[in-house]
Short mmCIF file of C-alpha atoms in Angstrom, two decimals:
data_model
loop_
_atom_site.label_atom_id
_atom_site.label_comp_id
_atom_site.label_asym_id
_atom_site.label_seq_id
_atom_site.Cartn_x
_atom_site.Cartn_y
_atom_site.Cartn_z
CA MET U 1 67.05 -9.23 35.47
CA GLU U 2 63.97 -7.79 34.00
CA PRO U 3 61.23 -7.52 36.16
CA ILE U 4 57.90 -9.90 36.06
CA LEU U 5 55.68 -6.63 37.04
CA ARG U 6 56.79 -2.84 36.31
CA VAL U 7 53.64 -0.51 38.04
CA LYS U 8 54.64 2.78 36.41
CA GLU U 9 53.35 6.23 38.24
CA ILE U 10 50.03 4.95 38.25
CA TYR U 11 46.79 7.16 40.23
CA LYS U 12 43.52 5.54 41.26
CA GLY U 13 40.36 8.45 42.55
CA PHE U 14 37.44 7.12 43.85
CA ASP U 15 35.10 9.59 44.13
CA GLY U 16 37.59 12.69 44.19
CA ASN U 17 39.17 10.61 46.24
CA GLY U 18 42.96 9.59 45.66
CA VAL U 19 43.73 6.43 46.98
CA LEU U 20 46.76 5.70 44.82
CA GLN U 21 48.88 8.68 44.59
CA GLY U 22 51.17 8.36 41.59
CA VAL U 23 52.40 4.65 42.80
CA SER U 24 55.67 2.72 41.33
CA LEU U 25 56.88 -0.71 41.42
CA ASP U 26 58.76 -3.64 40.20
CA ILE U 27 58.89 -7.08 41.25
CA ARG U 28 61.72 -9.60 39.64
CA GLU U 29 60.60 -13.15 39.26
CA GLY U 30 60.63 -15.20 42.44
CA GLU U 31 60.56 -12.77 44.45
CA VAL U 32 57.86 -11.91 47.37
CA VAL U 33 57.45 -8.28 47.85
CA VAL U 34 54.95 -7.96 51.26
CA ILE U 35 52.91 -4.48 51.03
CA ILE U 36 52.04 -2.92 54.59
CA GLY U 37 50.71 0.22 55.85
CA PRO U 38 47.93 1.45 57.51
CA SER U 39 44.41 0.80 56.33
CA GLY U 40 43.34 2.82 53.85
CA CYS U 41 46.68 3.67 53.01
CA GLY U 42 45.41 2.31 49.39
CA LYS U 43 47.78 -1.52 49.08
CA SER U 44 44.33 -3.44 48.16
CA THR U 45 44.03 -1.32 45.63
CA LEU U 46 47.48 -1.50 44.39
CA LEU U 47 46.69 -5.38 44.21
CA ARG U 48 43.09 -4.96 43.17
CA CYS U 49 44.32 -2.73 40.07
CA ILE U 50 47.41 -4.77 38.65
CA ASN U 51 44.42 -7.85 38.40
CA GLY U 52 42.26 -5.50 36.43
CA LEU U 53 39.58 -5.55 39.31
CA GLU U 54 39.88 -1.83 39.84
CA LYS U 55 40.41 0.31 36.77
CA ILE U 56 43.52 3.06 37.33
CA ASP U 57 42.89 6.22 36.28
CA ARG U 58 46.93 7.22 34.86
CA GLY U 59 49.87 4.90 34.25
CA GLU U 60 50.50 2.27 33.57
CA ILE U 61 50.77 -1.73 34.25
CA TRP U 62 53.05 -4.06 32.63
CA LEU U 63 53.31 -7.92 33.11
CA ARG U 64 56.45 -9.02 31.09
CA ASP U 65 56.75 -7.25 27.64
CA GLN U 66 52.87 -6.83 27.74
CA ARG U 67 51.13 -4.00 28.74
CA ILE U 68 48.10 -5.11 30.80
CA SER U 69 46.68 -1.38 31.87
CA ASP U 70 43.96 -0.27 29.07
CA LEU U 71 42.92 -3.95 28.09
CA GLY U 72 39.50 -3.89 29.18
CA LYS U 73 37.70 -7.04 28.40
CA ASP U 74 40.76 -8.97 27.51
CA MET U 75 42.16 -8.57 30.52
CA TYR U 76 40.65 -12.17 31.46
CA ARG U 77 43.58 -13.24 29.36
CA VAL U 78 46.21 -11.99 31.90
CA ARG U 79 44.10 -12.99 35.42
CA GLN U 80 45.01 -16.22 34.20
CA ARG U 81 48.90 -15.56 34.35
CA ILE U 82 48.40 -13.54 37.75
CA GLY U 83 46.39 -15.62 41.09
CA MET U 84 44.70 -13.78 43.18
CA VAL U 85 43.60 -14.50 47.08
CA PHE U 86 41.54 -12.43 48.94
CA GLN U 87 41.02 -11.29 52.69
CA SER U 88 36.84 -12.55 52.35
CA TYR U 89 36.41 -16.86 52.46
CA ASP U 90 35.67 -16.80 48.47
CA LEU U 91 35.11 -20.47 47.88
CA PHE U 92 32.36 -20.92 45.19
CA PRO U 93 29.85 -21.95 47.61
CA HIS U 94 27.45 -23.88 45.47
CA MET U 95 30.68 -26.26 44.51
CA LYS U 96 32.43 -28.98 46.34
CA VAL U 97 36.27 -28.22 46.77
CA MET U 98 37.53 -30.56 44.39
CA ASP U 99 35.19 -28.43 41.60
CA ASN U 100 36.56 -25.19 42.77
CA LEU U 101 39.56 -26.21 41.85
CA LEU U 102 39.26 -27.49 38.83
CA LEU U 103 37.09 -24.44 37.34
CA GLY U 104 39.55 -22.56 36.35
CA PRO U 105 42.09 -24.94 35.12
CA VAL U 106 39.54 -26.85 33.29
CA LYS U 107 37.35 -23.80 32.53
CA ALA U 108 39.61 -21.50 31.49
CA LEU U 109 42.76 -23.13 30.62
CA LYS U 110 41.03 -25.85 28.95
CA LYS U 111 43.49 -27.93 30.47
CA PRO U 112 42.16 -31.77 30.70
CA ARG U 113 40.14 -32.79 33.80
CA GLU U 114 42.24 -36.03 34.80
CA GLU U 115 45.72 -34.24 34.97
CA VAL U 116 43.99 -31.04 36.98
CA GLU U 117 42.58 -33.70 39.53
CA ALA U 118 45.64 -35.36 40.05
CA GLU U 119 47.75 -32.36 40.72
CA ALA U 120 45.24 -30.88 42.72
CA VAL U 121 44.81 -34.50 44.64
CA GLU U 122 48.83 -33.66 45.15
CA MET U 123 48.08 -30.26 46.27
CA LEU U 124 45.76 -30.82 48.50
CA ARG U 125 47.93 -33.64 50.26
CA ARG U 126 50.54 -30.50 50.73
CA VAL U 127 48.43 -28.25 52.43
CA GLY U 128 47.28 -31.57 54.81
CA LEU U 129 43.51 -31.27 52.67
CA ALA U 130 44.02 -34.68 51.42
CA ASP U 131 40.47 -35.57 53.03
CA LYS U 132 38.39 -32.78 51.73
CA ALA U 133 38.07 -33.06 47.68
CA GLN U 134 34.75 -34.15 48.64
CA ALA U 135 33.79 -31.70 50.73
CA LEU U 136 31.46 -28.28 50.26
CA PRO U 137 32.97 -25.29 51.44
CA ARG U 138 30.73 -24.32 54.22
CA THR U 139 31.56 -27.42 56.30
CA LEU U 140 35.40 -26.24 55.96
CA SER U 141 36.84 -23.83 58.77
CA GLY U 142 37.96 -20.07 57.71
CA GLY U 143 41.83 -21.57 57.46
CA GLN U 144 40.96 -24.37 55.55
CA LYS U 145 38.94 -22.40 53.34
CA GLN U 146 42.04 -19.84 52.43
CA ARG U 147 44.38 -22.71 52.16
CA VAL U 148 41.76 -24.55 49.26
CA ALA U 149 41.90 -20.92 48.00
CA LEU U 150 45.88 -21.28 47.42
CA VAL U 151 45.69 -24.06 45.65
CA ARG U 152 42.71 -22.88 44.02
CA ALA U 153 44.95 -20.30 42.37
CA MET U 154 48.02 -22.27 42.42
CA LEU U 155 46.44 -24.92 39.54
CA MET U 156 46.42 -22.11 37.74
CA HIS U 157 50.39 -21.88 37.31
CA PRO U 158 50.60 -18.22 37.41
CA GLU U 159 53.46 -16.24 36.88
CA LEU U 160 52.58 -13.74 40.07
CA LEU U 161 50.46 -14.40 43.00
CA LEU U 162 48.59 -11.57 45.01
CA LEU U 163 47.65 -12.06 48.65
CA ASP U 164 45.09 -9.80 49.54
CA GLU U 165 45.14 -10.10 53.64
CA ILE U 166 44.24 -13.57 53.60
CA THR U 167 44.37 -13.91 57.21
CA ALA U 168 42.67 -11.38 58.44
CA ALA U 169 39.01 -12.98 58.23
CA LEU U 170 40.30 -15.58 60.46
CA ASP U 171 40.76 -16.84 64.04
CA PRO U 172 43.95 -16.31 65.42
CA GLU U 173 44.80 -19.44 65.41
CA MET U 174 43.94 -20.25 62.27
CA VAL U 175 46.63 -17.64 60.50
CA SER U 176 49.95 -19.97 61.00
CA GLU U 177 48.21 -22.98 58.70
CA VAL U 178 47.57 -20.80 56.29
CA LEU U 179 50.49 -18.44 56.34
CA ASN U 180 52.78 -22.16 56.91
CA VAL U 181 51.97 -22.27 53.24
CA VAL U 182 52.58 -19.29 51.99
CA ILE U 183 55.83 -19.14 53.28
CA ASP U 184 56.37 -22.81 51.49
CA LEU U 185 55.26 -20.84 47.97
CA ALA U 186 58.07 -18.58 48.69
CA GLU U 187 60.30 -21.54 49.41
CA GLN U 188 59.43 -23.18 46.09
CA GLY U 189 59.94 -19.92 44.03
CA MET U 190 56.65 -18.25 43.73
CA THR U 191 56.72 -14.81 43.04
CA MET U 192 54.19 -13.01 45.39
CA ALA U 193 52.59 -9.47 46.31
CA ILE U 194 51.64 -9.95 49.82
CA VAL U 195 49.53 -7.42 51.71
CA THR U 196 48.67 -8.63 55.24
CA HIS U 197 48.64 -6.97 58.38
CA GLU U 198 50.96 -10.48 59.98
CA MET U 199 54.40 -8.32 60.40
CA ARG U 200 56.43 -11.51 61.94
CA PHE U 201 54.70 -13.15 58.77
CA ALA U 202 56.05 -10.17 56.81
CA GLU U 203 59.32 -10.82 58.04
CA ALA U 204 59.55 -14.11 57.55
CA VAL U 205 58.17 -13.93 54.29
CA ALA U 206 59.28 -10.96 52.66
CA ASP U 207 62.53 -10.09 50.23
CA ARG U 208 61.48 -6.77 50.20
CA VAL U 209 58.73 -4.99 52.73
CA LEU U 210 57.08 -1.92 50.92
CA PHE U 211 55.41 0.61 53.67
CA MET U 212 51.95 2.81 51.91
CA GLU U 213 50.66 5.68 53.67
CA GLN U 214 48.39 7.88 52.06
CA GLY U 215 48.28 6.45 48.57
CA VAL U 216 52.35 6.75 48.17
CA ILE U 217 54.89 4.02 49.45
CA ALA U 218 56.49 5.98 51.73
CA GLU U 219 59.29 3.56 52.35
CA GLU U 220 60.57 0.44 51.40
CA GLY U 221 63.97 -2.40 52.20
CA VAL U 222 64.94 -5.38 53.13
CA PRO U 223 62.59 -6.55 55.74
CA GLU U 224 65.60 -6.78 57.78
CA GLU U 225 66.42 -3.05 58.05
CA PHE U 226 62.84 -2.00 57.68
CA PHE U 227 61.18 -4.08 60.75
CA ARG U 228 64.23 -3.23 62.59
CA GLU U 229 65.43 0.38 61.90
CA PRO U 230 62.36 2.12 59.71
CA ARG U 231 63.95 5.63 58.01
CA THR U 232 60.79 7.10 58.17
CA GLU U 233 58.98 8.39 61.33
CA ARG U 234 55.70 7.43 59.98
CA ALA U 235 56.56 3.87 59.17
CA ARG U 236 58.26 4.06 62.89
CA ARG U 237 54.79 4.78 64.05
CA PHE U 238 53.05 2.78 62.33
CA LEU U 239 55.27 -0.57 63.19
CA GLN U 240 55.17 0.77 67.25
CA SER U 241 51.24 0.05 66.97
CA PHE U 242 52.30 -3.81 66.80
CA THR U 243 52.79 -5.10 69.53
CA TYR U 244 55.02 -7.54 69.03
CA ALA U 245 57.33 -4.79 66.88
CA SER U 246 58.04 -3.14 70.11
CA ALA U 247 58.23 -5.38 72.21
CA ARG U 248 61.15 -6.68 70.64
CA LYS U 249 62.88 -3.54 71.10
CA ARG U 250 62.49 -2.88 74.55
CA PRO U 251 62.21 -5.34 78.05
CA ARG U 252 58.89 -6.54 78.42
CA ASP U 253 56.85 -4.30 80.35
CA PRO U 254 56.18 -5.75 83.57
CA ALA U 255 52.71 -4.48 83.83
CA GLY U 256 51.98 -6.52 80.63
CA MET U 257 51.24 -5.46 77.14
CA PRO U 258 47.72 -4.78 75.50
CA GLU U 259 46.53 -8.07 73.35
CA ASP U 260 46.91 -6.91 70.06
CA ALA U 261 46.85 -3.50 67.95
CA MET X 1 -25.49 -36.04 64.45
CA GLN X 2 -21.94 -35.26 63.70
CA ASP X 3 -21.46 -38.89 61.49
CA LEU X 4 -24.04 -37.14 59.62
CA GLY X 5 -22.21 -33.45 58.66
CA ILE X 6 -19.39 -35.86 57.49
CA SER X 7 -21.31 -37.84 55.34
CA VAL X 8 -22.50 -34.95 53.52
CA LEU X 9 -19.21 -35.01 51.96
CA PHE X 10 -19.59 -38.32 50.17
CA ARG X 11 -23.38 -37.91 49.34
CA GLY X 12 -23.84 -37.90 45.40
CA VAL X 13 -21.30 -35.82 43.42
CA ASN X 14 -20.25 -33.74 46.23
CA PHE X 15 -16.10 -34.83 46.39
CA GLN X 16 -16.13 -34.79 42.77
CA ARG X 17 -17.67 -31.37 42.80
CA LEU X 18 -14.85 -30.39 45.75
CA LEU X 19 -11.94 -31.58 43.45
CA LEU X 20 -13.63 -29.60 40.74
CA GLY X 21 -13.50 -26.43 42.47
CA LEU X 22 -9.68 -27.27 43.30
CA TRP X 23 -8.86 -27.70 39.90
CA VAL X 24 -10.08 -24.26 39.07
CA THR X 25 -8.28 -22.95 42.16
CA LEU X 26 -5.48 -24.74 40.90
CA ARG X 27 -5.79 -23.53 37.34
CA ILE X 28 -6.14 -20.02 38.10
CA ALA X 29 -2.39 -20.04 40.26
CA LEU X 30 -0.56 -21.97 37.80
CA ILE X 31 -1.56 -20.11 35.22
CA THR X 32 -0.60 -16.80 37.25
CA ILE X 33 2.36 -18.47 38.40
CA GLY X 34 3.67 -19.02 34.82
CA ILE X 35 3.11 -15.29 34.10
CA SER X 36 4.17 -14.08 37.26
CA ILE X 37 7.53 -16.16 36.64
CA VAL X 38 8.36 -15.33 32.93
CA LEU X 39 6.81 -11.26 33.31
CA GLY X 40 8.68 -11.41 37.24
CA LEU X 41 12.39 -11.94 35.39
CA LEU X 42 12.09 -8.52 33.20
CA PHE X 43 10.28 -6.99 36.07
CA GLY X 44 13.28 -7.63 38.31
CA ILE X 45 15.86 -6.74 35.10
CA VAL X 46 14.63 -3.72 34.88
CA MET X 47 14.63 -2.58 38.05
CA MET X 48 18.28 -2.88 37.84
CA SER X 49 18.35 -1.19 34.88
CA ARG X 50 19.71 2.35 34.46
CA SER X 51 16.94 4.01 34.15
CA ARG X 52 15.85 5.71 36.23
CA ALA X 53 12.16 6.48 35.09
CA ALA X 54 12.04 2.57 34.64
CA ARG X 55 13.12 2.13 37.47
CA SER X 56 10.23 4.63 39.32
CA VAL X 57 7.63 2.67 37.27
CA CYS X 58 8.45 -0.58 39.22
CA ARG X 59 8.53 0.78 42.26
CA VAL X 60 5.18 2.02 42.43
CA TRP X 61 4.39 -0.97 40.72
CA LEU X 62 5.74 -3.02 43.37
CA GLU X 63 4.35 -0.18 46.18
CA ILE X 64 0.88 -0.76 44.84
CA VAL X 65 0.30 -4.16 45.02
CA ARG X 66 2.05 -4.46 48.25
CA PHE X 67 -0.68 -2.26 49.95
CA MET X 68 -3.39 -2.57 47.60
CA PRO X 69 -5.99 -5.63 49.20
CA GLN X 70 -5.95 -8.34 46.27
CA LEU X 71 -9.74 -7.94 47.17
CA VAL X 72 -9.64 -4.63 46.02
CA LEU X 73 -7.87 -5.06 42.58
CA LEU X 74 -9.77 -7.45 41.71
CA TYR X 75 -12.90 -5.94 42.16
CA LEU X 76 -11.64 -2.97 40.20
CA VAL X 77 -10.74 -5.23 37.56
CA TYR X 78 -13.86 -7.35 37.22
CA PHE X 79 -16.55 -4.88 37.61
CA GLY X 80 -14.90 -1.76 37.71
CA PHE X 81 -12.78 -2.54 33.73
CA ALA X 82 -16.32 -4.02 32.93
CA ARG X 83 -17.84 -1.09 33.18
CA LEU X 84 -15.50 1.74 31.89
CA PHE X 85 -13.80 0.14 29.42
CA GLY X 86 -16.64 -1.71 28.11
CA TRP X 87 -14.22 -4.93 28.52
CA ASN X 88 -16.22 -8.25 29.13
CA LEU X 89 -13.29 -10.01 31.31
CA ASP X 90 -15.00 -13.42 32.70
CA GLY X 91 -14.19 -13.55 36.82
CA GLU X 92 -11.32 -16.04 36.06
CA ALA X 93 -9.44 -13.84 33.25
CA SER X 94 -9.65 -10.58 35.63
CA ALA X 95 -8.49 -13.39 38.02
CA VAL X 96 -5.28 -14.49 36.76
CA LEU X 97 -4.81 -10.90 34.86
CA VAL X 98 -5.16 -9.21 38.14
CA PHE X 99 -3.18 -11.91 40.27
CA SER X 100 -0.08 -11.78 37.83
CA PHE X 101 -0.14 -7.68 38.03
CA TRP X 102 0.26 -8.64 42.01
CA GLY X 103 3.06 -11.62 41.59
CA THR X 104 5.10 -9.99 38.78
CA ALA X 105 6.06 -7.32 40.68
CA GLU X 106 6.45 -9.74 43.90
CA MET X 107 8.69 -11.79 41.60
CA GLY X 108 10.65 -9.00 39.98
CA ASP X 109 11.47 -8.50 43.46
CA LEU X 110 12.81 -11.48 44.11
CA PHE X 111 14.59 -11.70 41.18
CA ARG X 112 16.20 -8.52 42.04
CA GLY X 113 17.50 -9.21 45.84
CA ALA X 114 18.25 -12.64 44.36
CA LEU X 115 20.93 -11.11 41.81
CA THR X 116 22.23 -8.42 43.43
CA SER X 117 22.79 -10.63 46.89
CA ILE X 118 25.47 -12.49 45.55
CA PRO X 119 28.55 -11.25 47.20
CA ARG X 120 31.18 -8.69 44.92
CA HIS X 121 34.06 -11.02 45.54
CA GLN X 122 32.34 -14.41 44.52
CA ARG X 123 32.14 -12.48 40.89
CA GLU X 124 35.84 -11.06 41.55
CA SER X 125 37.64 -14.15 43.06
CA ALA X 126 36.11 -16.00 39.59
CA ALA X 127 37.88 -13.17 37.13
CA ALA X 128 40.71 -13.47 39.38
CA LEU X 129 40.91 -17.00 38.01
CA GLY X 130 40.61 -15.90 34.16
CA LEU X 131 36.71 -17.04 33.45
CA THR X 132 35.39 -14.99 30.75
CA ARG X 133 32.51 -12.97 31.88
CA ALA X 134 30.02 -15.34 30.26
CA GLN X 135 31.55 -18.60 32.28
CA ILE X 136 31.22 -16.60 35.44
CA ASN X 137 28.25 -16.38 34.99
CA ARG X 138 27.12 -19.57 33.63
CA TYR X 139 29.24 -21.61 36.11
CA ILE X 140 28.97 -18.84 39.57
CA LEU X 141 26.94 -16.16 39.71
CA LEU X 142 23.26 -18.40 38.09
CA PRO X 143 23.89 -21.57 39.39
CA GLN X 144 24.01 -19.62 42.73
CA THR X 145 20.78 -17.15 42.38
CA VAL X 146 18.98 -19.65 41.58
CA ARG X 147 19.35 -21.80 44.19
CA ARG X 148 18.26 -18.70 46.39
CA LEU X 149 15.52 -17.88 44.24
CA LEU X 150 13.99 -21.24 44.34
CA PRO X 151 13.01 -21.84 47.68
CA GLN X 152 11.19 -18.44 47.49
CA VAL X 153 9.52 -18.71 44.80
CA ILE X 154 8.03 -21.19 45.85
CA ASN X 155 6.95 -19.54 49.06
CA LEU X 156 5.21 -17.20 47.27
CA SER X 157 3.76 -19.35 44.73
CA THR X 158 2.29 -20.92 47.71
CA ARG X 159 1.12 -17.39 48.81
CA ILE X 160 -0.62 -17.11 45.67
CA ILE X 161 -2.57 -20.38 45.48
CA LYS X 162 -3.93 -19.70 49.02
CA THR X 163 -4.88 -16.21 48.00
CA THR X 164 -6.83 -17.16 44.87
CA ALA X 165 -9.90 -18.19 47.25
CA LEU X 166 -10.68 -14.83 46.94
CA VAL X 167 -11.70 -14.95 43.36
CA LYS X 168 -14.99 -16.44 44.58
CA MET X 169 -15.98 -13.15 45.23
CA ILE X 170 -16.28 -12.66 41.74
CA ASN X 171 -18.41 -15.43 41.00
CA VAL X 172 -16.24 -17.70 39.82
CA THR X 173 -17.16 -21.85 41.07
CA GLU X 174 -13.59 -22.27 42.53
CA VAL X 175 -13.12 -25.12 45.70
CA LEU X 176 -14.59 -22.37 48.61
CA LYS X 177 -17.45 -21.77 46.61
CA VAL X 178 -18.51 -25.27 45.46
CA GLY X 179 -17.63 -25.94 49.16
CA GLN X 180 -20.61 -23.01 50.35
CA GLN X 181 -22.98 -24.32 47.30
CA ILE X 182 -22.75 -27.49 48.82
CA ILE X 183 -23.67 -26.30 52.59
CA GLY X 184 -26.17 -24.25 51.18
CA GLN X 185 -28.15 -27.41 49.93
CA PHE X 186 -27.29 -29.19 53.36
CA TYR X 187 -28.46 -26.43 55.73
CA ARG X 188 -30.43 -28.78 57.55
CA GLU X 189 -27.23 -30.76 58.60
CA PRO X 190 -25.66 -28.28 61.09
CA SER X 191 -22.49 -29.86 60.97
CA ALA X 192 -21.91 -30.10 57.47
CA ALA X 193 -20.62 -26.32 57.43
CA PHE X 194 -17.71 -27.24 59.60
CA TRP X 195 -17.55 -30.86 57.45
CA VAL X 196 -16.92 -29.05 54.25
CA TYR X 197 -14.66 -26.44 55.53
CA ALA X 198 -12.64 -28.63 56.79
CA ALA X 199 -12.23 -30.74 53.85
CA VAL X 200 -11.76 -27.54 51.67
CA PHE X 201 -8.85 -26.61 54.02
CA LEU X 202 -7.33 -30.16 54.04
CA LEU X 203 -7.38 -30.00 50.25
CA TYR X 204 -5.36 -26.15 50.43
CA PHE X 205 -3.47 -28.37 52.84
CA LEU X 206 -2.01 -31.05 51.40
CA ILE X 207 -1.48 -28.73 48.08
CA CYS X 208 0.87 -26.13 50.06
CA TRP X 209 1.96 -28.64 52.67
CA PRO X 210 4.22 -30.26 50.27
CA ILE X 211 5.33 -27.06 48.39
CA SER X 212 6.33 -25.83 51.69
CA LEU X 213 8.48 -28.95 52.65
CA LEU X 214 10.19 -28.87 49.36
CA ALA X 215 10.61 -25.38 49.62
CA GLY X 216 12.29 -25.92 53.49
CA SER X 217 14.32 -28.79 52.66
CA LEU X 218 15.79 -26.62 49.44
CA GLU X 219 16.41 -24.51 51.66
CA ARG X 220 18.29 -26.71 53.90
CA ARG X 221 20.24 -27.77 50.71
CA TYR X 222 21.41 -24.48 49.77
CA HIS X 223 22.40 -23.03 53.06
CA GLU X 224 25.97 -21.70 52.62
#
């Protein structure tokens, strides 16, 4: 099957630092690709390049049969087809939850307000926020904000959804309420590229895992193999820095283990 | 004896005179605030411009108004410019000129601050929804900028109102000057000074307090 997204040998540098050094990646319809790797490996930059928040220095990015890597000002049309949720709580603080949700579909896609509103109510209910439609973002918890941000992106009916460490700024007890929504989306067949540090979540949701380091994809594979038997030494060391990755491989250390990596 | 002092306020047209003085104060302040907001917006935009020279001019301007006492600027313009350039500015015009020079720079710095304080991800998440640049400005950046700005602009405005008290030094008969004239006329009432200045204080208070309350409530309302 033709991939939805093709990233071909892209390069991106900031101030002489090569953040992406020849990254290629295809994503098929309905596929969930999880990108992991140490900080600064270029995984967030990769997502940002895909929807044009960063301009790439070399290479090409295609969305279906359209080259999108050099659209310049017209990129906004492509962004209507690619959803993105960020790490920082990025709701618009001056708008109620419902207005946050309506903005894109009504202003960018020119859909009738009533239609979108009905859909928004239904989606809020599904993520457990039925009573928050008229709330201001500042009254929500971090986890609630991120669920709203996910709904906001989904109301655009994107062909591809990019999630950039959407739980990294959350208190630990709120992580799962957000990630469960993502797992639901995956089950509904949403095509996604996800950058995350939550390894158990990555394993649960991914069809394919990419391990990035120093601006290149160092290893890729299905999660069952990648998390149990990483082929590269670098990936092995990275996984060992996560408590639960090592906890699985050997019996629990009686002296107790560090809480977090 | 105290009673006699306070009665000075209501003798003849004294109170009306004070109010008239207050009007002069307000007129100078309002014109200054108006000019400062319009020019300040330009100033703020220039401060963010790519031209190094333009930014430097703004910086120097801002530094001057920050460490130069307004009174010195008033003297410089009112007494100095008249002699040097043969300008015949009256006190009120000089005051508006000096205060606008000051207000423009301060407003401009507020505008610059508000425009640059909107987090980058606000623009980015709006862009990620496929909004055009114009839509992002209109629905996301402008409303948030105005909300951040309004309380600060109001606070600066009260500072401008208070600072107009200085114009009595360049012979503008505003509320403080009127008060001194009244005290002068009623020098036989030793407590007149207290009551007249208390009245002037109260008038300033009645003008600035509601404005400051407004700023506070806006700040709370818009607090994220």
